């Protein structure tokens, strides 16, 4: 019920967007200091909408029906889509109990060439030996398989910490150069960012400060 009420109360808003996940059209909700970040119907945020757009661009129903998926640290909306449309689906996480298999992504307990798609969004910034994790992902992919490995863009250059800082959950702050680590393992790396898609999906994170709005 939240979406129609929010849409009605904000019908005069100059900011109208489309959600590719649930099909909602209208104003979005602020998420703390992120302006218009959240879809009021499905509750998903910018990175989720970007993921859905990229996956929809690559996988039609026919290709999806022949694709075996490994989903690390699963998002619920993607779990539903993968389960419904794709050939087979395995969810995994190191700590969560609502998954099919608990394991460390640095040591994936599956044989070589087990999956056609590995999806791990905003995972590698938490992994101590991320290069080993990337190699493991490549190992379990079949020839022609795809790995989707989004990370947050926080800097121009990635900062690796020796130990996890006491005030952070992540062990590195990833930057634009982080994709070079993918290129060490994969023969082809393609980067998708908000500029690849229509602004109507509101994929850019708008941050508000005391004087103006910032985008990143």
mmCIF file of N, CA and C in Angstrom, residues 75-213:
data_model
loop_
_atom_site.group_PDB
_atom_site.id
_atom_site.type_symbol
_atom_site.label_atom_id
_atom_site.label_comp_id
_atom_site.label_asym_id
_atom_site.label_seq_id
_atom_site.Cartn_x
_atom_site.Cartn_y
_atom_site.Cartn_z
ATOM 1 N N UNK A 75 20.599 -11.080 -2.990
ATOM 2 C CA UNK A 75 19.542 -10.091 -2.858
ATOM 3 C C UNK A 75 18.217 -10.813 -3.112
ATOM 4 N N UNK A 76 17.208 -10.494 -2.328
ATOM 5 C CA UNK A 76 15.946 -11.237 -2.410
ATOM 6 C C UNK A 76 15.266 -11.098 -3.762
ATOM 7 N N UNK A 77 15.295 -9.877 -4.337
ATOM 8 C CA UNK A 77 14.593 -9.708 -5.613
ATOM 9 C C UNK A 77 15.255 -10.512 -6.718
ATOM 10 N N UNK A 78 16.603 -10.631 -6.663
ATOM 11 C CA UNK A 78 17.309 -11.432 -7.664
ATOM 12 C C UNK A 78 17.127 -12.922 -7.400
ATOM 13 N N UNK A 79 17.091 -13.300 -6.143
ATOM 14 C CA UNK A 79 16.845 -14.700 -5.800
ATOM 15 C C UNK A 79 15.540 -15.182 -6.446
ATOM 16 N N UNK A 80 14.498 -14.351 -6.343
ATOM 17 C CA UNK A 80 13.197 -14.712 -6.921
ATOM 18 C C UNK A 80 13.290 -14.842 -8.435
ATOM 19 N N UNK A 81 13.986 -13.897 -9.071
ATOM 20 C CA UNK A 81 14.090 -13.932 -10.528
ATOM 21 C C UNK A 81 14.910 -15.127 -10.998
ATOM 22 N N UNK A 82 16.068 -15.348 -10.351
ATOM 23 C CA UNK A 82 16.921 -16.466 -10.741
ATOM 24 C C UNK A 82 16.177 -17.795 -10.572
ATOM 25 N N UNK A 83 15.472 -17.944 -9.465
ATOM 26 C CA UNK A 83 14.751 -19.190 -9.197
ATOM 27 C C UNK A 83 13.649 -19.426 -10.222
ATOM 28 N N UNK A 84 12.979 -18.375 -10.624
ATOM 29 C CA UNK A 84 11.840 -18.497 -11.525
ATOM 30 C C UNK A 84 12.254 -18.716 -12.977
ATOM 31 N N UNK A 85 13.290 -17.999 -13.441
ATOM 32 C CA UNK A 85 13.582 -17.961 -14.871
ATOM 33 C C UNK A 85 14.802 -18.769 -15.300
ATOM 34 N N UNK A 86 15.713 -19.055 -14.373
ATOM 35 C CA UNK A 86 16.970 -19.684 -14.763
ATOM 36 C C UNK A 86 16.936 -21.196 -14.526
ATOM 37 N N UNK A 87 17.839 -21.907 -15.174
ATOM 38 C CA UNK A 87 17.826 -23.371 -15.162
ATOM 39 C C UNK A 87 17.990 -23.931 -13.759
ATOM 40 N N UNK A 88 19.023 -23.501 -13.044
ATOM 41 C CA UNK A 88 19.232 -23.936 -11.673
ATOM 42 C C UNK A 88 19.820 -22.786 -10.875
ATOM 43 N N UNK A 89 19.679 -22.875 -9.560
ATOM 44 C CA UNK A 89 20.058 -21.743 -8.709
ATOM 45 C C UNK A 89 20.619 -22.235 -7.381
ATOM 46 N N UNK A 90 21.785 -21.696 -7.003
ATOM 47 C CA UNK A 90 22.395 -21.967 -5.702
ATOM 48 C C UNK A 90 22.717 -20.632 -5.051
ATOM 49 N N UNK A 91 22.181 -20.398 -3.862
ATOM 50 C CA UNK A 91 22.512 -19.197 -3.103
ATOM 51 C C UNK A 91 23.566 -19.542 -2.057
ATOM 52 N N UNK A 92 24.420 -18.572 -1.729
ATOM 53 C CA UNK A 92 25.509 -18.857 -0.794
ATOM 54 C C UNK A 92 25.903 -17.608 -0.027
ATOM 55 N N UNK A 93 26.513 -17.837 1.122
ATOM 56 C CA UNK A 93 27.029 -16.743 1.943
ATOM 57 C C UNK A 93 27.946 -17.364 2.992
ATOM 58 N N UNK A 94 28.819 -16.546 3.553
ATOM 59 C CA UNK A 94 29.716 -17.047 4.587
ATOM 60 C C UNK A 94 29.002 -17.201 5.921
ATOM 61 N N UNK A 95 28.107 -16.261 6.244
ATOM 62 C CA UNK A 95 27.483 -16.245 7.564
ATOM 63 C C UNK A 95 25.969 -16.452 7.552
ATOM 64 N N UNK A 96 25.293 -15.976 6.542
ATOM 65 C CA UNK A 96 23.828 -16.039 6.532
ATOM 66 C C UNK A 96 23.325 -17.486 6.513
ATOM 67 N N UNK A 97 22.199 -17.694 7.160
ATOM 68 C CA UNK A 97 21.617 -19.027 7.233
ATOM 69 C C UNK A 97 20.485 -19.233 6.236
ATOM 70 N N UNK A 98 20.031 -18.147 5.600
ATOM 71 C CA UNK A 98 18.919 -18.260 4.647
ATOM 72 C C UNK A 98 19.414 -18.533 3.235
ATOM 73 N N UNK A 99 20.448 -19.367 3.117
ATOM 74 C CA UNK A 99 21.045 -19.675 1.814
ATOM 75 C C UNK A 99 21.133 -21.189 1.649
ATOM 76 N N UNK A 100 21.404 -21.616 0.414
ATOM 77 C CA UNK A 100 21.533 -23.051 0.144
ATOM 78 C C UNK A 100 22.834 -23.626 0.674
ATOM 79 N N UNK A 101 23.899 -22.809 0.677
ATOM 80 C CA UNK A 101 25.219 -23.334 1.019
ATOM 81 C C UNK A 101 26.056 -22.233 1.654
ATOM 82 N N UNK A 102 26.618 -22.497 2.824
ATOM 83 C CA UNK A 102 27.517 -21.548 3.481
ATOM 84 C C UNK A 102 28.958 -21.903 3.142
ATOM 85 N N UNK A 103 29.694 -20.932 2.604
ATOM 86 C CA UNK A 103 31.123 -21.156 2.346
ATOM 87 C C UNK A 103 31.824 -19.818 2.141
ATOM 88 N N UNK A 104 33.148 -19.880 2.195
ATOM 89 C CA UNK A 104 34.006 -18.725 1.970
ATOM 90 C C UNK A 104 34.278 -18.613 0.470
ATOM 91 N N UNK A 105 34.013 -17.457 -0.092
ATOM 92 C CA UNK A 105 34.203 -17.270 -1.531
ATOM 93 C C UNK A 105 35.664 -17.412 -1.949
ATOM 94 N N UNK A 106 36.583 -17.365 -0.992
ATOM 95 C CA UNK A 106 37.999 -17.592 -1.295
ATOM 96 C C UNK A 106 38.289 -19.078 -1.534
ATOM 97 N N UNK A 107 37.324 -19.934 -1.205
ATOM 98 C CA UNK A 107 37.489 -21.381 -1.386
ATOM 99 C C UNK A 107 36.121 -21.979 -1.711
ATOM 100 N N UNK A 108 35.687 -21.829 -2.944
ATOM 101 C CA UNK A 108 34.353 -22.261 -3.363
ATOM 102 C C UNK A 108 34.320 -23.794 -3.492
ATOM 103 N N UNK A 109 33.437 -24.470 -2.766
ATOM 104 C CA UNK A 109 33.441 -25.932 -2.740
ATOM 105 C C UNK A 109 32.684 -26.582 -3.898
ATOM 106 N N UNK A 110 32.954 -26.130 -5.102
ATOM 107 C CA UNK A 110 32.370 -26.724 -6.294
ATOM 108 C C UNK A 110 33.481 -27.033 -7.279
ATOM 109 N N UNK A 111 33.253 -28.019 -8.103
ATOM 110 C CA UNK A 111 34.263 -28.421 -9.071
ATOM 111 C C UNK A 111 34.406 -27.384 -10.180
ATOM 112 N N UNK A 112 35.467 -27.502 -10.946
ATOM 113 C CA UNK A 112 35.707 -26.600 -12.064
ATOM 114 C C UNK A 112 34.518 -26.617 -13.027
ATOM 115 N N UNK A 113 34.220 -25.429 -13.584
ATOM 116 C CA UNK A 113 33.212 -25.294 -14.634
ATOM 117 C C UNK A 113 31.837 -25.825 -14.192
ATOM 118 N N UNK A 114 31.386 -25.382 -13.029
ATOM 119 C CA UNK A 114 30.096 -25.825 -12.492
ATOM 120 C C UNK A 114 28.941 -24.890 -12.831
ATOM 121 N N UNK A 115 29.236 -23.619 -13.167
ATOM 122 C CA UNK A 115 28.179 -22.630 -13.329
ATOM 123 C C UNK A 115 28.377 -21.818 -14.614
ATOM 124 N N UNK A 116 27.251 -21.290 -15.101
ATOM 125 C CA UNK A 116 27.288 -20.395 -16.253
ATOM 126 C C UNK A 116 27.296 -18.935 -15.825
ATOM 127 N N UNK A 117 26.841 -18.663 -14.609
ATOM 128 C CA UNK A 117 26.747 -17.299 -14.102
ATOM 129 C C UNK A 117 27.070 -17.282 -12.612
ATOM 130 N N UNK A 118 28.003 -16.416 -12.222
ATOM 131 C CA UNK A 118 28.269 -16.151 -10.803
ATOM 132 C C UNK A 118 27.944 -14.683 -10.557
ATOM 133 N N UNK A 119 27.043 -14.439 -9.614
ATOM 134 C CA UNK A 119 26.633 -13.069 -9.285
ATOM 135 C C UNK A 119 27.018 -12.795 -7.840
ATOM 136 N N UNK A 120 27.891 -11.784 -7.632
ATOM 137 C CA UNK A 120 28.348 -11.424 -6.284
ATOM 138 C C UNK A 120 28.479 -9.913 -6.218
ATOM 139 N N UNK A 121 27.411 -9.258 -5.794
ATOM 140 C CA UNK A 121 27.377 -7.798 -5.772
ATOM 141 C C UNK A 121 27.831 -7.254 -4.417
ATOM 142 N N UNK A 122 28.779 -6.326 -4.450
ATOM 143 C CA UNK A 122 29.301 -5.676 -3.243
ATOM 144 C C UNK A 122 29.750 -6.724 -2.217
ATOM 145 N N UNK A 123 30.565 -7.649 -2.701
ATOM 146 C CA UNK A 123 31.106 -8.727 -1.868
ATOM 147 C C UNK A 123 32.619 -8.600 -1.707
ATOM 148 N N UNK A 124 33.316 -8.291 -2.787
ATOM 149 C CA UNK A 124 34.773 -8.368 -2.783
ATOM 150 C C UNK A 124 35.444 -7.322 -1.903
ATOM 151 N N UNK A 125 34.743 -6.247 -1.562
ATOM 152 C CA UNK A 125 35.336 -5.263 -0.653
ATOM 153 C C UNK A 125 35.409 -5.781 0.787
ATOM 154 N N UNK A 126 34.770 -6.926 1.063
ATOM 155 C CA UNK A 126 34.791 -7.527 2.401
ATOM 156 C C UNK A 126 35.789 -8.679 2.517
ATOM 157 N N UNK A 127 36.296 -9.160 1.377
ATOM 158 C CA UNK A 127 37.094 -10.382 1.339
ATOM 159 C C UNK A 127 38.578 -10.048 1.479
ATOM 160 N N UNK A 128 39.237 -10.710 2.416
ATOM 161 C CA UNK A 128 40.646 -10.385 2.674
ATOM 162 C C UNK A 128 41.516 -10.650 1.453
ATOM 163 N N UNK A 129 41.451 -11.850 0.918
ATOM 164 C CA UNK A 129 42.228 -12.184 -0.276
ATOM 165 C C UNK A 129 41.298 -12.154 -1.485
ATOM 166 N N UNK A 130 41.031 -10.949 -1.960
ATOM 167 C CA UNK A 130 40.070 -10.801 -3.050
ATOM 168 C C UNK A 130 40.576 -11.387 -4.357
ATOM 169 N N UNK A 131 41.871 -11.341 -4.579
ATOM 170 C CA UNK A 131 42.413 -11.910 -5.817
ATOM 171 C C UNK A 131 42.191 -13.424 -5.860
ATOM 172 N N UNK A 132 42.321 -14.077 -4.729
ATOM 173 C CA UNK A 132 42.035 -15.509 -4.661
ATOM 174 C C UNK A 132 40.559 -15.763 -4.922
ATOM 175 N N UNK A 133 39.695 -14.918 -4.386
ATOM 176 C CA UNK A 133 38.256 -15.068 -4.613
ATOM 177 C C UNK A 133 37.916 -14.915 -6.095
ATOM 178 N N UNK A 134 38.528 -13.957 -6.755
ATOM 179 C CA UNK A 134 38.281 -13.758 -8.183
ATOM 180 C C UNK A 134 38.730 -14.979 -8.981
ATOM 181 N N UNK A 135 39.870 -15.555 -8.602
ATOM 182 C CA UNK A 135 40.348 -16.769 -9.276
ATOM 183 C C UNK A 135 39.389 -17.929 -9.064
ATOM 184 N N UNK A 136 38.834 -18.033 -7.856
ATOM 185 C CA UNK A 136 37.879 -19.093 -7.569
ATOM 186 C C UNK A 136 36.603 -18.931 -8.400
ATOM 187 N N UNK A 137 36.158 -17.702 -8.538
ATOM 188 C CA UNK A 137 34.976 -17.441 -9.363
ATOM 189 C C UNK A 137 35.230 -17.853 -10.806
ATOM 190 N N UNK A 138 36.392 -17.492 -11.316
ATOM 191 C CA UNK A 138 36.752 -17.887 -12.684
ATOM 192 C C UNK A 138 36.826 -19.407 -12.816
ATOM 193 N N UNK A 139 37.358 -20.066 -11.812
ATOM 194 C CA UNK A 139 37.520 -21.525 -11.862
ATOM 195 C C UNK A 139 36.190 -22.249 -11.996
ATOM 196 N N UNK A 140 35.163 -21.793 -11.284
ATOM 197 C CA UNK A 140 33.880 -22.519 -11.305
ATOM 198 C C UNK A 140 32.995 -22.120 -12.479
ATOM 199 N N UNK A 141 33.444 -21.151 -13.278
ATOM 200 C CA UNK A 141 32.678 -20.760 -14.458
ATOM 201 C C UNK A 141 32.989 -21.664 -15.654
ATOM 202 N N UNK A 142 31.959 -21.979 -16.402
ATOM 203 C CA UNK A 142 32.137 -22.732 -17.636
ATOM 204 C C UNK A 142 32.647 -21.814 -18.736
ATOM 205 N N UNK A 143 33.226 -22.369 -19.782
ATOM 206 C CA UNK A 143 33.635 -21.534 -20.921
ATOM 207 C C UNK A 143 32.438 -20.723 -21.438
ATOM 208 N N UNK A 144 32.644 -19.440 -21.618
ATOM 209 C CA UNK A 144 31.570 -18.563 -22.046
ATOM 210 C C UNK A 144 30.691 -18.067 -20.920
ATOM 211 N N UNK A 145 30.969 -18.516 -19.681
ATOM 212 C CA UNK A 145 30.180 -18.073 -18.535
ATOM 213 C C UNK A 145 30.495 -16.636 -18.153
ATOM 214 N N UNK A 146 29.621 -16.051 -17.344
ATOM 215 C CA UNK A 146 29.757 -14.652 -16.968
ATOM 216 C C UNK A 146 29.804 -14.494 -15.455
ATOM 217 N N UNK A 147 30.649 -13.583 -14.994
ATOM 218 C CA UNK A 147 30.697 -13.209 -13.583
ATOM 219 C C UNK A 147 30.255 -11.756 -13.467
ATOM 220 N N UNK A 148 29.290 -11.489 -12.611
ATOM 221 C CA UNK A 148 28.850 -10.121 -12.312
ATOM 222 C C UNK A 148 29.374 -9.778 -10.927
ATOM 223 N N UNK A 149 30.311 -8.834 -10.880
ATOM 224 C CA UNK A 149 31.009 -8.546 -9.631
ATOM 225 C C UNK A 149 31.021 -7.045 -9.336
ATOM 226 N N UNK A 150 29.865 -6.422 -9.130
ATOM 227 C CA UNK A 150 29.825 -4.982 -8.838
ATOM 228 C C UNK A 150 30.489 -4.659 -7.495
ATOM 229 N N UNK A 151 31.181 -3.531 -7.456
ATOM 230 C CA UNK A 151 31.759 -2.997 -6.220
ATOM 231 C C UNK A 151 31.479 -1.496 -6.176
ATOM 232 N N UNK A 152 31.469 -0.901 -4.989
ATOM 233 C CA UNK A 152 31.223 0.547 -4.903
ATOM 234 C C UNK A 152 32.410 1.342 -5.406
ATOM 235 N N UNK A 153 32.146 2.431 -6.103
ATOM 236 C CA UNK A 153 33.200 3.309 -6.592
ATOM 237 C C UNK A 153 33.414 4.446 -5.580
ATOM 238 N N UNK A 154 34.414 4.295 -4.734
ATOM 239 C CA UNK A 154 34.652 5.250 -3.660
ATOM 240 C C UNK A 154 35.814 6.191 -3.936
ATOM 241 N N UNK A 155 36.783 5.755 -4.762
ATOM 242 C CA UNK A 155 37.984 6.547 -5.019
ATOM 243 C C UNK A 155 38.448 6.325 -6.456
ATOM 244 N N UNK A 156 39.435 7.087 -6.863
ATOM 245 C CA UNK A 156 40.116 6.798 -8.124
ATOM 246 C C UNK A 156 40.977 5.553 -7.978
ATOM 247 N N UNK A 157 41.681 5.433 -6.834
ATOM 248 C CA UNK A 157 42.546 4.290 -6.574
ATOM 249 C C UNK A 157 42.044 3.519 -5.362
ATOM 250 N N UNK A 158 42.080 2.206 -5.464
ATOM 251 C CA UNK A 158 41.623 1.335 -4.384
ATOM 252 C C UNK A 158 42.559 1.414 -3.183
ATOM 253 N N UNK A 159 41.972 1.425 -2.001
ATOM 254 C CA UNK A 159 42.745 1.419 -0.754
ATOM 255 C C UNK A 159 42.539 0.074 -0.075
ATOM 256 N N UNK A 160 43.614 -0.695 0.095
ATOM 257 C CA UNK A 160 43.579 -1.969 0.804
ATOM 258 C C UNK A 160 44.098 -1.774 2.218
ATOM 259 N N UNK A 161 43.348 -2.255 3.208
ATOM 260 C CA UNK A 161 43.789 -2.176 4.598
ATOM 261 C C UNK A 161 44.443 -3.495 5.002
ATOM 262 N N UNK A 162 45.477 -3.424 5.825
ATOM 263 C CA UNK A 162 46.124 -4.633 6.324
ATOM 264 C C UNK A 162 45.162 -5.444 7.177
ATOM 265 N N UNK A 163 44.429 -4.746 8.024
ATOM 266 C CA UNK A 163 43.407 -5.365 8.864
ATOM 267 C C UNK A 163 42.123 -4.561 8.722
ATOM 268 N N UNK A 164 41.019 -5.198 9.020
ATOM 269 C CA UNK A 164 39.737 -4.519 8.931
ATOM 270 C C UNK A 164 39.678 -3.395 9.959
ATOM 271 N N UNK A 165 39.498 -2.133 9.539
ATOM 272 C CA UNK A 165 39.434 -1.029 10.497
ATOM 273 C C UNK A 165 38.313 -1.229 11.501
ATOM 274 N N UNK A 166 38.520 -0.809 12.747
ATOM 275 C CA UNK A 166 37.501 -1.037 13.782
ATOM 276 C C UNK A 166 36.169 -0.357 13.499
ATOM 277 N N UNK A 167 36.187 0.699 12.701
ATOM 278 C CA UNK A 167 34.944 1.425 12.402
ATOM 279 C C UNK A 167 34.358 1.059 11.048
ATOM 280 N N UNK A 168 34.873 -0.010 10.414
ATOM 281 C CA UNK A 168 34.397 -0.408 9.090
ATOM 282 C C UNK A 168 34.156 -1.907 9.042
ATOM 283 N N UNK A 169 33.228 -2.314 8.187
ATOM 284 C CA UNK A 169 33.024 -3.737 7.928
ATOM 285 C C UNK A 169 33.868 -4.205 6.743
ATOM 286 N N UNK A 170 34.202 -3.273 5.855
ATOM 287 C CA UNK A 170 34.972 -3.627 4.658
ATOM 288 C C UNK A 170 36.464 -3.644 4.975
ATOM 289 N N UNK A 171 37.221 -4.349 4.143
ATOM 290 C CA UNK A 171 38.661 -4.387 4.312
ATOM 291 C C UNK A 171 39.384 -3.640 3.195
ATOM 292 N N UNK A 172 38.610 -3.122 2.248
ATOM 293 C CA UNK A 172 39.187 -2.255 1.217
ATOM 294 C C UNK A 172 38.128 -1.284 0.736
ATOM 295 N N UNK A 173 38.582 -0.122 0.302
ATOM 296 C CA UNK A 173 37.715 0.865 -0.319
ATOM 297 C C UNK A 173 38.030 0.862 -1.803
ATOM 298 N N UNK A 174 37.130 0.289 -2.582
ATOM 299 C CA UNK A 174 37.394 0.079 -4.001
ATOM 300 C C UNK A 174 37.269 1.369 -4.799
ATOM 301 N N UNK A 175 38.047 1.419 -5.872
ATOM 302 C CA UNK A 175 38.055 2.583 -6.740
ATOM 303 C C UNK A 175 37.978 2.192 -8.193
ATOM 304 N N UNK A 176 38.108 3.172 -9.051
ATOM 305 C CA UNK A 176 37.975 2.945 -10.491
ATOM 306 C C UNK A 176 39.011 1.943 -10.997
ATOM 307 N N UNK A 177 40.192 1.914 -10.391
ATOM 308 C CA UNK A 177 41.248 1.005 -10.836
ATOM 309 C C UNK A 177 41.000 -0.448 -10.428
ATOM 310 N N UNK A 178 39.964 -0.704 -9.643
ATOM 311 C CA UNK A 178 39.752 -2.060 -9.120
ATOM 312 C C UNK A 178 39.484 -3.060 -10.235
ATOM 313 N N UNK A 179 38.920 -2.608 -11.334
ATOM 314 C CA UNK A 179 38.607 -3.528 -12.427
ATOM 315 C C UNK A 179 39.862 -4.145 -13.034
ATOM 316 N N UNK A 180 41.029 -3.544 -12.787
ATOM 317 C CA UNK A 180 42.276 -4.150 -13.262
ATOM 318 C C UNK A 180 42.507 -5.511 -12.621
ATOM 319 N N UNK A 181 41.995 -5.713 -11.424
ATOM 320 C CA UNK A 181 42.148 -7.014 -10.770
ATOM 321 C C UNK A 181 41.325 -8.077 -11.485
ATOM 322 N N UNK A 182 40.198 -7.673 -12.065
ATOM 323 C CA UNK A 182 39.424 -8.611 -12.877
ATOM 324 C C UNK A 182 40.189 -8.960 -14.149
ATOM 325 N N UNK A 183 40.846 -7.962 -14.714
ATOM 326 C CA UNK A 183 41.578 -8.176 -15.971
ATOM 327 C C UNK A 183 42.782 -9.099 -15.782
ATOM 328 N N UNK A 184 43.265 -9.240 -14.556
ATOM 329 C CA UNK A 184 44.347 -10.185 -14.283
ATOM 330 C C UNK A 184 43.893 -11.630 -14.453
ATOM 331 N N UNK A 185 42.586 -11.874 -14.346
ATOM 332 C CA UNK A 185 42.045 -13.232 -14.346
ATOM 333 C C UNK A 185 41.170 -13.506 -15.571
ATOM 334 N N UNK A 186 40.326 -12.537 -15.933
ATOM 335 C CA UNK A 186 39.378 -12.734 -17.032
ATOM 336 C C UNK A 186 39.927 -12.150 -18.332
ATOM 337 N N UNK A 187 39.601 -12.807 -19.432
ATOM 338 C CA UNK A 187 40.095 -12.352 -20.729
ATOM 339 C C UNK A 187 39.339 -11.114 -21.212
ATOM 340 N N UNK A 188 38.095 -10.927 -20.746
ATOM 341 C CA UNK A 188 37.304 -9.767 -21.155
ATOM 342 C C UNK A 188 36.575 -9.194 -19.947
ATOM 343 N N UNK A 189 36.650 -7.900 -19.777
ATOM 344 C CA UNK A 189 35.967 -7.216 -18.678
ATOM 345 C C UNK A 189 35.180 -6.052 -19.261
ATOM 346 N N UNK A 190 33.889 -6.016 -18.975
ATOM 347 C CA UNK A 190 33.040 -4.917 -19.426
ATOM 348 C C UNK A 190 32.465 -4.208 -18.214
ATOM 349 N N UNK A 191 32.571 -2.880 -18.198
ATOM 350 C CA UNK A 191 32.101 -2.092 -17.069
ATOM 351 C C UNK A 191 30.764 -1.445 -17.422
ATOM 352 N N UNK A 192 29.768 -1.662 -16.566
ATOM 353 C CA UNK A 192 28.467 -1.015 -16.709
ATOM 354 C C UNK A 192 28.330 0.018 -15.602
ATOM 355 N N UNK A 193 27.930 1.221 -15.958
ATOM 356 C CA UNK A 193 27.701 2.244 -14.943
ATOM 357 C C UNK A 193 26.390 2.962 -15.269
ATOM 358 N N UNK A 194 25.925 3.852 -14.383
ATOM 359 C CA UNK A 194 24.629 4.503 -14.621
ATOM 360 C C UNK A 194 24.498 5.200 -15.965
ATOM 361 N N UNK A 195 25.610 5.696 -16.499
ATOM 362 C CA UNK A 195 25.533 6.411 -17.771
ATOM 363 C C UNK A 195 25.167 5.497 -18.942
ATOM 364 N N UNK A 196 25.228 4.173 -18.722
ATOM 365 C CA UNK A 196 24.877 3.220 -19.774
ATOM 366 C C UNK A 196 23.373 3.117 -19.999
ATOM 367 N N UNK A 197 22.577 3.702 -19.081
ATOM 368 C CA UNK A 197 21.132 3.516 -19.131
ATOM 369 C C UNK A 197 20.402 4.844 -18.989
ATOM 370 N N UNK A 198 19.119 4.824 -19.318
ATOM 371 C CA UNK A 198 18.283 6.017 -19.278
ATOM 372 C C UNK A 198 18.188 6.583 -17.862
ATOM 373 N N UNK A 199 18.201 7.907 -17.765
ATOM 374 C CA UNK A 199 18.128 8.570 -16.467
ATOM 375 C C UNK A 199 16.801 8.319 -15.749
ATOM 376 N N UNK A 200 15.804 7.840 -16.466
ATOM 377 C CA UNK A 200 14.493 7.626 -15.850
ATOM 378 C C UNK A 200 14.521 6.547 -14.768
ATOM 379 N N UNK A 201 15.605 5.742 -14.731
ATOM 380 C CA UNK A 201 15.714 4.707 -13.709
ATOM 381 C C UNK A 201 16.406 5.213 -12.434
ATOM 382 N N UNK A 202 16.936 6.425 -12.481
ATOM 383 C CA UNK A 202 17.615 7.040 -11.342
ATOM 384 C C UNK A 202 18.648 6.102 -10.721
ATOM 385 N N UNK A 203 19.713 5.863 -11.446
ATOM 386 C CA UNK A 203 20.762 4.948 -11.012
ATOM 387 C C UNK A 203 21.918 5.656 -10.322
ATOM 388 N N UNK A 204 21.957 6.977 -10.418
ATOM 389 C CA UNK A 204 23.036 7.757 -9.813
ATOM 390 C C UNK A 204 22.695 8.072 -8.365
ATOM 391 N N UNK A 205 23.660 7.928 -7.475
ATOM 392 C CA UNK A 205 23.451 8.241 -6.068
ATOM 393 C C UNK A 205 23.599 9.745 -5.871
ATOM 394 N N UNK A 206 22.503 10.399 -5.490
ATOM 395 C CA UNK A 206 22.506 11.831 -5.200
ATOM 396 C C UNK A 206 22.678 12.025 -3.704
ATOM 397 N N UNK A 207 23.744 12.739 -3.325
ATOM 398 C CA UNK A 207 24.024 12.987 -1.908
ATOM 399 C C UNK A 207 23.784 14.451 -1.591
ATOM 400 N N UNK A 208 23.134 14.703 -0.481
ATOM 401 C CA UNK A 208 22.812 16.060 -0.081
ATOM 402 C C UNK A 208 23.780 16.531 0.989
ATOM 403 N N UNK A 209 24.305 17.765 0.832
ATOM 404 C CA UNK A 209 25.098 18.361 1.897
ATOM 405 C C UNK A 209 24.455 19.707 2.277
ATOM 406 N N UNK A 210 25.177 20.513 3.020
ATOM 407 C CA UNK A 210 24.584 21.748 3.539
ATOM 408 C C UNK A 210 24.271 22.770 2.466
ATOM 409 N N UNK A 211 24.999 22.721 1.353
ATOM 410 C CA UNK A 211 24.856 23.777 0.372
ATOM 411 C C UNK A 211 24.297 23.336 -0.978
ATOM 412 N N UNK A 212 24.516 22.077 -1.321
ATOM 413 C CA UNK A 212 24.106 21.628 -2.648
ATOM 414 C C UNK A 212 23.996 20.135 -2.680
ATOM 415 N N UNK A 213 23.618 19.605 -3.841
ATOM 416 C CA UNK A 213 23.538 18.165 -4.020
ATOM 417 C C UNK A 213 24.786 17.659 -4.719
#
